[in-house]
Coordinates of C-alpha atoms and ligand atoms in Angstrom, one line a residue:
M24 CA 0.0 0.0 0.0
T25 CA 1.7 3.2 -1.1
S26 CA -0.7 5.7 0.5
A27 CA 1.3 7.6 3.1
Y28 CA -1.5 9.4 4.6
R29 CA -5.2 9.0 5.3
C30 CA -7.1 12.0 4.0
F31 CA -10.8 12.0 3.8
C32 CA -11.5 14.3 0.9
F33 CA -15.2 15.0 0.6
A34 CA -17.1 16.2 -2.4
V35 CA -19.6 18.4 -0.5
P36 CA -17.9 20.8 2.0
S37 CA -19.2 20.6 5.5
R38 CA -20.2 24.3 5.5
L39 CA -22.7 23.6 2.6
L40 CA -24.1 20.7 4.5
K41 CA -24.5 22.8 7.7
K42 CA -26.3 25.5 5.7
L43 CA -28.6 23.0 4.2
A44 CA -29.4 21.7 7.6
T45 CA -30.2 25.1 8.8
K46 CA -32.4 25.9 5.9
A47 CA -34.2 22.5 5.8
G48 CA -37.2 21.6 8.0
E49 CA -36.8 20.4 11.6
A50 CA -37.0 16.7 10.7
D51 CA -34.5 17.1 7.8
R52 CA -32.3 19.3 10.0
H53 CA -32.1 16.5 12.6
V54 CA -31.0 14.1 9.9
M55 CA -28.5 16.5 8.3
R56 CA -26.9 17.2 11.7
G57 CA -26.5 13.5 12.1
H58 CA -24.6 13.4 8.8
I59 CA -22.3 16.2 9.8
E60 CA -21.4 14.4 13.0
H61 CA -21.2 11.2 11.1
T62 CA -18.7 12.8 8.8
A63 CA -16.7 14.2 11.6
R64 CA -16.6 10.8 13.2
L65 CA -15.5 9.2 10.0
R66 CA -12.5 11.3 9.9
S67 CA -11.4 9.8 13.2
L68 CA -12.5 6.2 12.5
R69 CA -9.3 4.7 11.4
S70 CA -9.3 1.1 12.6
A71 CA -11.8 -0.1 10.0
W72 CA -9.6 1.1 7.2
S73 CA -6.1 0.9 8.5
A74 CA -5.4 -2.7 7.3
P75 CA -5.7 -3.5 3.7
A76 CA -8.9 -5.4 3.3
P77 CA -8.5 -9.2 2.7
L78 CA -9.4 -10.1 -0.9
P79 CA -13.2 -10.8 -0.9
P80 CA -14.3 -14.2 -2.4
L81 CA -15.4 -12.7 -5.7
L82 CA -12.1 -11.1 -6.2
A83 CA -10.1 -14.1 -5.0
A84 CA -11.8 -16.2 -7.7
T85 CA -10.6 -13.9 -10.4
A86 CA -7.2 -13.0 -8.8
H87 CA -5.3 -15.4 -11.1
K88 CA -6.2 -13.2 -14.1
V89 CA -3.5 -10.7 -14.9
A90 CA -4.7 -7.3 -13.6
A91 CA -5.7 -5.1 -16.5
P92 CA -5.0 -1.4 -16.1
G93 CA -7.2 0.0 -13.3
Q94 CA -9.5 -2.9 -12.7
R95 CA -12.7 -1.6 -11.1
T96 CA -14.6 -3.3 -8.3
V97 CA -17.7 -1.8 -6.9
F98 CA -18.8 -2.9 -3.4
D99 CA -22.1 -2.6 -1.7
A100 CA -21.8 -1.3 1.9
G101 CA -25.5 -2.0 2.4
T102 CA -26.1 1.2 4.3
G103 CA -23.5 0.1 6.8
M104 CA -20.1 1.7 7.6
L105 CA -17.8 -1.2 7.2
L106 CA -15.6 -1.1 4.1
P107 CA -15.1 -2.4 1.6
G108 CA -18.6 -4.1 1.8
K109 CA -19.9 -6.9 -0.4
P110 CA -18.5 -7.2 -3.9
A111 CA -21.3 -6.1 -6.3
R112 CA -19.6 -5.8 -9.7
A113 CA -16.1 -6.5 -10.8
E114 CA -14.2 -5.5 -14.0
G115 CA -15.8 -7.1 -17.0
D116 CA -19.0 -8.1 -15.2
K117 CA -22.3 -7.4 -16.9
P118 CA -24.5 -4.6 -15.4
V119 CA -26.3 -5.6 -12.2
R120 CA -29.7 -4.6 -11.0
D121 CA -28.5 -2.0 -8.6
K122 CA -28.3 1.4 -10.5
A123 CA -25.8 3.0 -8.1
V124 CA -23.4 0.1 -8.7
N125 CA -23.6 0.5 -12.4
Q126 CA -23.3 4.3 -12.3
V127 CA -20.1 4.1 -10.3
Y128 CA -18.7 1.4 -12.5
D129 CA -19.4 3.4 -15.6
N130 CA -18.3 6.8 -14.3
T131 CA -15.1 5.4 -12.8
G132 CA -14.4 3.7 -16.2
I133 CA -14.8 7.0 -18.0
T134 CA -12.5 8.8 -15.6
L135 CA -9.8 6.1 -15.9
D136 CA -10.2 6.3 -19.6
F137 CA -9.7 10.0 -19.5
F138 CA -6.5 9.7 -17.5
L139 CA -5.2 7.0 -19.9
K140 CA -6.1 8.7 -23.2
V141 CA -5.5 12.3 -22.3
F142 CA -2.6 12.1 -19.8
G143 CA -1.2 8.6 -20.6
R144 CA -1.7 7.7 -16.9
N145 CA -2.4 4.1 -16.0
S146 CA -4.9 4.3 -13.2
I147 CA -4.6 6.2 -9.9
D148 CA -1.0 5.3 -9.2
N149 CA 0.1 5.1 -12.9
R150 CA 0.9 1.4 -12.2
G151 CA -2.5 0.0 -13.0
M152 CA -3.8 0.1 -9.4
R153 CA -7.1 -1.6 -8.7
V154 CA -9.9 1.0 -8.2
N155 CA -12.3 0.1 -5.4
S156 CA -15.5 2.0 -4.7
A157 CA -18.3 1.4 -2.2
V158 CA -21.9 2.5 -2.7
H159 CA -24.8 2.7 -0.2
F160 CA -22.4 3.8 2.5
G161 CA -24.2 4.7 5.7
K162 CA -27.8 5.6 6.1
N163 CA -28.7 8.5 3.8
F164 CA -25.1 9.6 4.0
S165 CA -24.8 12.8 2.0
N166 CA -21.4 12.8 0.6
A167 CA -18.8 11.2 -1.6
M168 CA -15.2 10.8 -0.6
W169 CA -11.7 9.5 -1.2
T170 CA -10.4 7.7 1.9
G171 CA -6.8 7.5 0.9
E172 CA -7.4 4.1 -0.5
Q173 CA -10.7 4.0 -2.2
M174 CA -13.9 5.9 -3.1
V175 CA -17.0 5.9 -1.0
Y176 CA -20.5 7.1 -1.9
G177 CA -23.5 7.7 0.3
D178 CA -27.1 7.6 -1.0
G179 CA -27.8 11.2 -0.1
D180 CA -31.2 12.5 1.1
A181 CA -33.9 15.0 0.1
N182 CA -31.4 17.9 0.2
V183 CA -28.4 16.6 -1.6
G184 CA -27.8 13.3 -3.5
G185 CA -27.1 11.7 -6.8
F186 CA -23.4 11.2 -6.0
T187 CA -23.1 8.1 -8.1
Q188 CA -24.5 9.5 -11.3
A189 CA -22.4 12.7 -11.1
L190 CA -19.4 12.0 -13.4
D191 CA -17.6 15.2 -12.3
I192 CA -17.9 14.2 -8.6
I193 CA -16.6 10.8 -9.2
A194 CA -13.7 12.2 -11.3
H195 CA -13.1 14.8 -8.5
E196 CA -12.7 12.0 -5.9
L197 CA -10.6 9.8 -8.1
T198 CA -8.3 12.7 -8.8
H199 CA -7.6 13.1 -5.0
G200 CA -6.2 9.6 -5.3
V201 CA -4.1 10.6 -8.3
T202 CA -2.7 13.7 -6.5
Q203 CA -1.8 11.5 -3.5
H204 CA 0.3 9.4 -5.8
L205 CA 1.7 12.3 -7.9
I206 CA 3.1 14.2 -4.9
P207 CA 4.8 12.1 -2.3
R208 CA 3.6 13.2 1.2
G209 CA 0.6 14.7 -0.5
L210 CA -0.3 18.2 -1.6
G211 CA -1.4 20.4 1.4
V212 CA -2.0 17.5 3.7
V213 CA -1.5 18.2 7.3
R214 CA -2.0 16.2 10.5
V215 CA -4.9 17.4 12.6
P216 CA -5.9 16.3 16.1
V217 CA -9.1 14.5 16.4
R218 CA -11.5 16.1 18.9
D219 CA -13.6 13.0 19.6
R220 CA -12.4 11.5 22.8
E221 CA -13.1 8.0 21.8
F222 CA -10.7 8.2 18.9
K223 CA -7.5 9.8 20.1
E224 CA -5.6 9.1 16.9
Q225 CA -4.6 11.9 14.6
T226 CA -6.0 12.2 11.1
H227 CA -5.2 14.3 8.1
A228 CA -6.9 17.3 6.4
L229 CA -6.2 19.7 3.5
Q230 CA -5.1 23.1 4.6
G231 CA -3.7 26.4 3.3
Q232 CA -2.9 27.3 -0.3
S233 CA -1.4 23.8 -1.0
G234 CA -4.6 22.2 0.3
A235 CA -6.6 24.5 -1.9
L236 CA -4.5 23.5 -4.9
N237 CA -5.2 19.8 -4.1
E238 CA -9.0 20.6 -4.0
S239 CA -8.7 22.7 -7.2
F240 CA -6.9 20.1 -9.2
S241 CA -9.8 17.7 -8.4
D242 CA -12.3 20.3 -9.6
V243 CA -10.3 21.0 -12.7
V244 CA -10.0 17.4 -13.7
G245 CA -13.7 16.7 -12.6
S246 CA -14.8 19.5 -14.9
M247 CA -12.6 18.4 -17.8
V248 CA -13.7 14.7 -17.6
K249 CA -17.3 15.9 -17.8
Q250 CA -16.5 18.1 -20.9
W251 CA -14.4 15.4 -22.5
H252 CA -17.2 12.8 -22.2
A253 CA -19.8 15.2 -23.5
G254 CA -17.6 16.6 -26.3
E255 CA -18.0 20.2 -25.0
D256 CA -15.6 22.9 -25.9
V257 CA -14.6 25.7 -23.5
T258 CA -17.5 28.0 -24.6
G259 CA -20.2 25.2 -24.6
A260 CA -19.3 23.8 -21.2
S261 CA -21.2 24.9 -18.1
W262 CA -18.0 24.7 -15.9
L263 CA -20.3 23.8 -13.0
L264 CA -19.4 21.0 -10.6
G265 CA -22.1 18.9 -9.1
E266 CA -25.1 20.0 -11.2
H267 CA -28.5 18.7 -10.2
M268 CA -27.4 17.3 -6.9
L269 CA -29.0 19.9 -4.6
A270 CA -32.7 20.1 -4.1
P271 CA -34.0 23.0 -6.2
E272 CA -34.7 25.2 -3.2
H273 CA -31.1 25.0 -2.2
G274 CA -29.5 25.8 -5.6
K275 CA -28.2 24.4 -8.9
A276 CA -24.7 23.3 -8.3
I277 CA -21.9 22.9 -5.8
R278 CA -19.3 25.1 -7.5
S279 CA -18.6 27.1 -10.6
L280 CA -15.1 27.4 -12.2
K281 CA -16.4 30.0 -14.6
D282 CA -17.6 32.4 -11.9
P283 CA -16.7 31.2 -8.4
G284 CA -19.0 32.5 -5.7
N285 CA -21.9 33.4 -8.2
R286 CA -24.8 32.2 -6.1
K287 CA -27.2 32.4 -9.0
L288 CA -25.2 29.7 -10.7
T289 CA -24.5 27.6 -7.7
W290 CA -26.2 27.6 -4.2
Y291 CA -27.6 30.3 -2.1
E292 CA -24.6 31.0 0.1
D293 CA -21.7 30.1 -2.1
D294 CA -18.8 32.3 -1.2
Q295 CA -15.9 30.7 -3.1
F296 CA -13.1 33.1 -3.8
K297 CA -12.5 34.3 -7.4
S298 CA -9.3 36.4 -6.8
M299 CA -6.6 37.0 -4.2
D300 CA -8.5 40.2 -3.1
Q301 CA -10.8 37.9 -1.2
Y302 CA -8.2 35.4 0.1
V303 CA -7.7 34.8 3.8
D304 CA -5.2 32.2 5.1
S305 CA -7.7 30.5 7.4
A306 CA -10.2 29.9 4.7
D307 CA -11.7 26.5 4.0
V308 CA -9.8 24.9 1.1
H309 CA -13.2 24.5 -0.8
D310 CA -13.4 28.3 -0.8
S311 CA -9.9 29.3 -1.6
S312 CA -9.8 26.6 -4.4
G313 CA -11.9 29.0 -6.4
I314 CA -8.8 31.1 -7.2
P315 CA -6.8 28.4 -9.0
N316 CA -10.1 27.0 -10.4
H317 CA -10.8 30.3 -12.0
A318 CA -7.2 30.6 -13.3
F319 CA -7.7 27.3 -15.1
Y320 CA -11.0 28.4 -16.6
L321 CA -9.5 31.7 -17.8
A322 CA -6.4 30.0 -19.3
A323 CA -8.5 27.3 -21.1
R324 CA -11.0 29.8 -22.3
K325 CA -8.3 32.0 -23.8
M326 CA -6.7 29.0 -25.5
S327 CA -10.1 28.1 -26.9
G328 CA -11.1 24.7 -28.3
Y329 CA -11.2 21.8 -25.8
S330 CA -10.0 22.3 -22.2
W331 CA -8.2 18.9 -22.2
E332 CA -6.2 19.5 -25.3
A333 CA -3.8 22.3 -24.3
A334 CA -4.7 23.6 -20.8
G335 CA -5.3 20.2 -19.3
P336 CA -1.9 18.7 -20.1
I337 CA -0.1 21.9 -18.9
W338 CA -1.9 21.7 -15.6
Y339 CA -1.3 18.0 -15.1
E340 CA 2.4 18.3 -15.9
A341 CA 2.8 21.3 -13.7
F342 CA 0.9 19.8 -10.7
A343 CA 3.1 16.7 -10.9
Q344 CA 6.1 18.9 -10.1
L345 CA 4.6 20.7 -7.0
K346 CA 6.0 20.3 -3.6
P347 CA 3.7 19.3 -0.6
R348 CA 3.6 22.9 0.6
A349 CA 3.3 24.6 -2.8
S350 CA 1.7 28.1 -2.8
F351 CA -0.5 29.6 -5.5
V352 CA 2.5 31.4 -6.9
D353 CA 4.4 28.1 -7.1
A354 CA 1.5 26.6 -9.1
A355 CA 1.4 29.7 -11.4
R356 CA 5.2 29.3 -12.0
A357 CA 4.9 25.6 -12.6
T358 CA 2.1 26.0 -15.1
L359 CA 4.0 28.8 -16.9
G360 CA 7.0 26.5 -17.0
A361 CA 5.0 23.7 -18.5
A362 CA 3.4 26.0 -21.1
L363 CA 6.8 27.4 -22.0
A364 CA 8.3 23.9 -22.5
R365 CA 5.4 22.7 -24.5
H366 CA 4.5 25.7 -26.6
G367 CA 7.2 28.4 -26.3
L368 CA 7.4 32.0 -24.9
Q369 CA 5.5 33.6 -27.8
S370 CA 2.7 31.0 -27.9
K371 CA -0.9 31.8 -27.1
E372 CA -0.9 29.1 -24.5
Y373 CA 1.9 30.7 -22.5
K374 CA 0.3 34.1 -22.8
A375 CA -3.1 32.6 -21.7
V376 CA -1.6 31.0 -18.6
N377 CA 0.2 34.2 -17.7
A378 CA -2.9 36.4 -18.2
A379 CA -5.0 33.9 -16.2
W380 CA -2.8 34.0 -13.0
R381 CA -2.6 37.8 -13.3
A382 CA -6.4 38.1 -13.6
V383 CA -6.9 36.3 -10.3
K384 CA -4.1 38.4 -8.8
V385 CA -1.8 35.5 -7.9
L386 CA 0.8 37.1 -10.2
P387 CA 1.4 40.9 -10.2
Ligands
ZN26 ZN1 -12.3 17.3 -2.9

């Protein structure tokens, strides 16, 4: 097992969940509070995950086959919290009756395909790592996450759901895994004490500008995978992440790369940053990630065509070179370096990257 840390990277930030809980009715609020506590508890629950899971029977039966790149297995947690759960569909199996299982199988496949065809990357670790996912995690658990080893999806509730059918959310989570393998010791991963007295162990979280870069890279790839699959160019794409996941009274999407913090496009209290003017050091990484997100959007928009053709490879190449505590300026320099090496100083790609980081005020 190559993962050096245990970071629970969630799709829906806890602030959004808390707001939904406040806005929702009393009964819903009670349930949502439960989820938030559930989520906090998950961060501290290590023992269930600390040892690599024994090979389940279904996998053991096929283990003699040579592992093809990024073999998928979808497990069913059966609304429980024990991972990995029961094997529900393995690589090459026909669709099963459970829709969530098939959705995760398909969307994970599209994401792995994107990494292979666009970036030449063989699965999460670039060595053909098996990709495990669990669906039906917890009772009405309203989130998706990367645990450091696998992906996990809840069923959601009346306020937020549809995690397994959201290609960009699945790509976002899988990309947290890619980042973990791209950058030894992780990007922006810090040890944080666990408050729960029952679980005294430490766990990890994303913090600071490097943590925001980690979050942003997942959003950037999530958005690109969605565009790639739909064949959308930079003007045709919505640049929204997590569309149609919130109940209509809460909003339309989780985040926008095109216009971070635009509540009409996203949800009613979105306050993602769009430029360094808004930046504060203590901000949640899901807020500060808006700055590099928007830089990517601006660069891709200026390059025109498809985001994954020029802008995507520049970002991927640059992020692979970042140090664990990289700042936004470091990311700007790395993307400029990659644009220069690929296209030259006088290229429209180099100029687009430069203009983008200046527009969000990361570069003067
Ligand atoms: Zn994330």
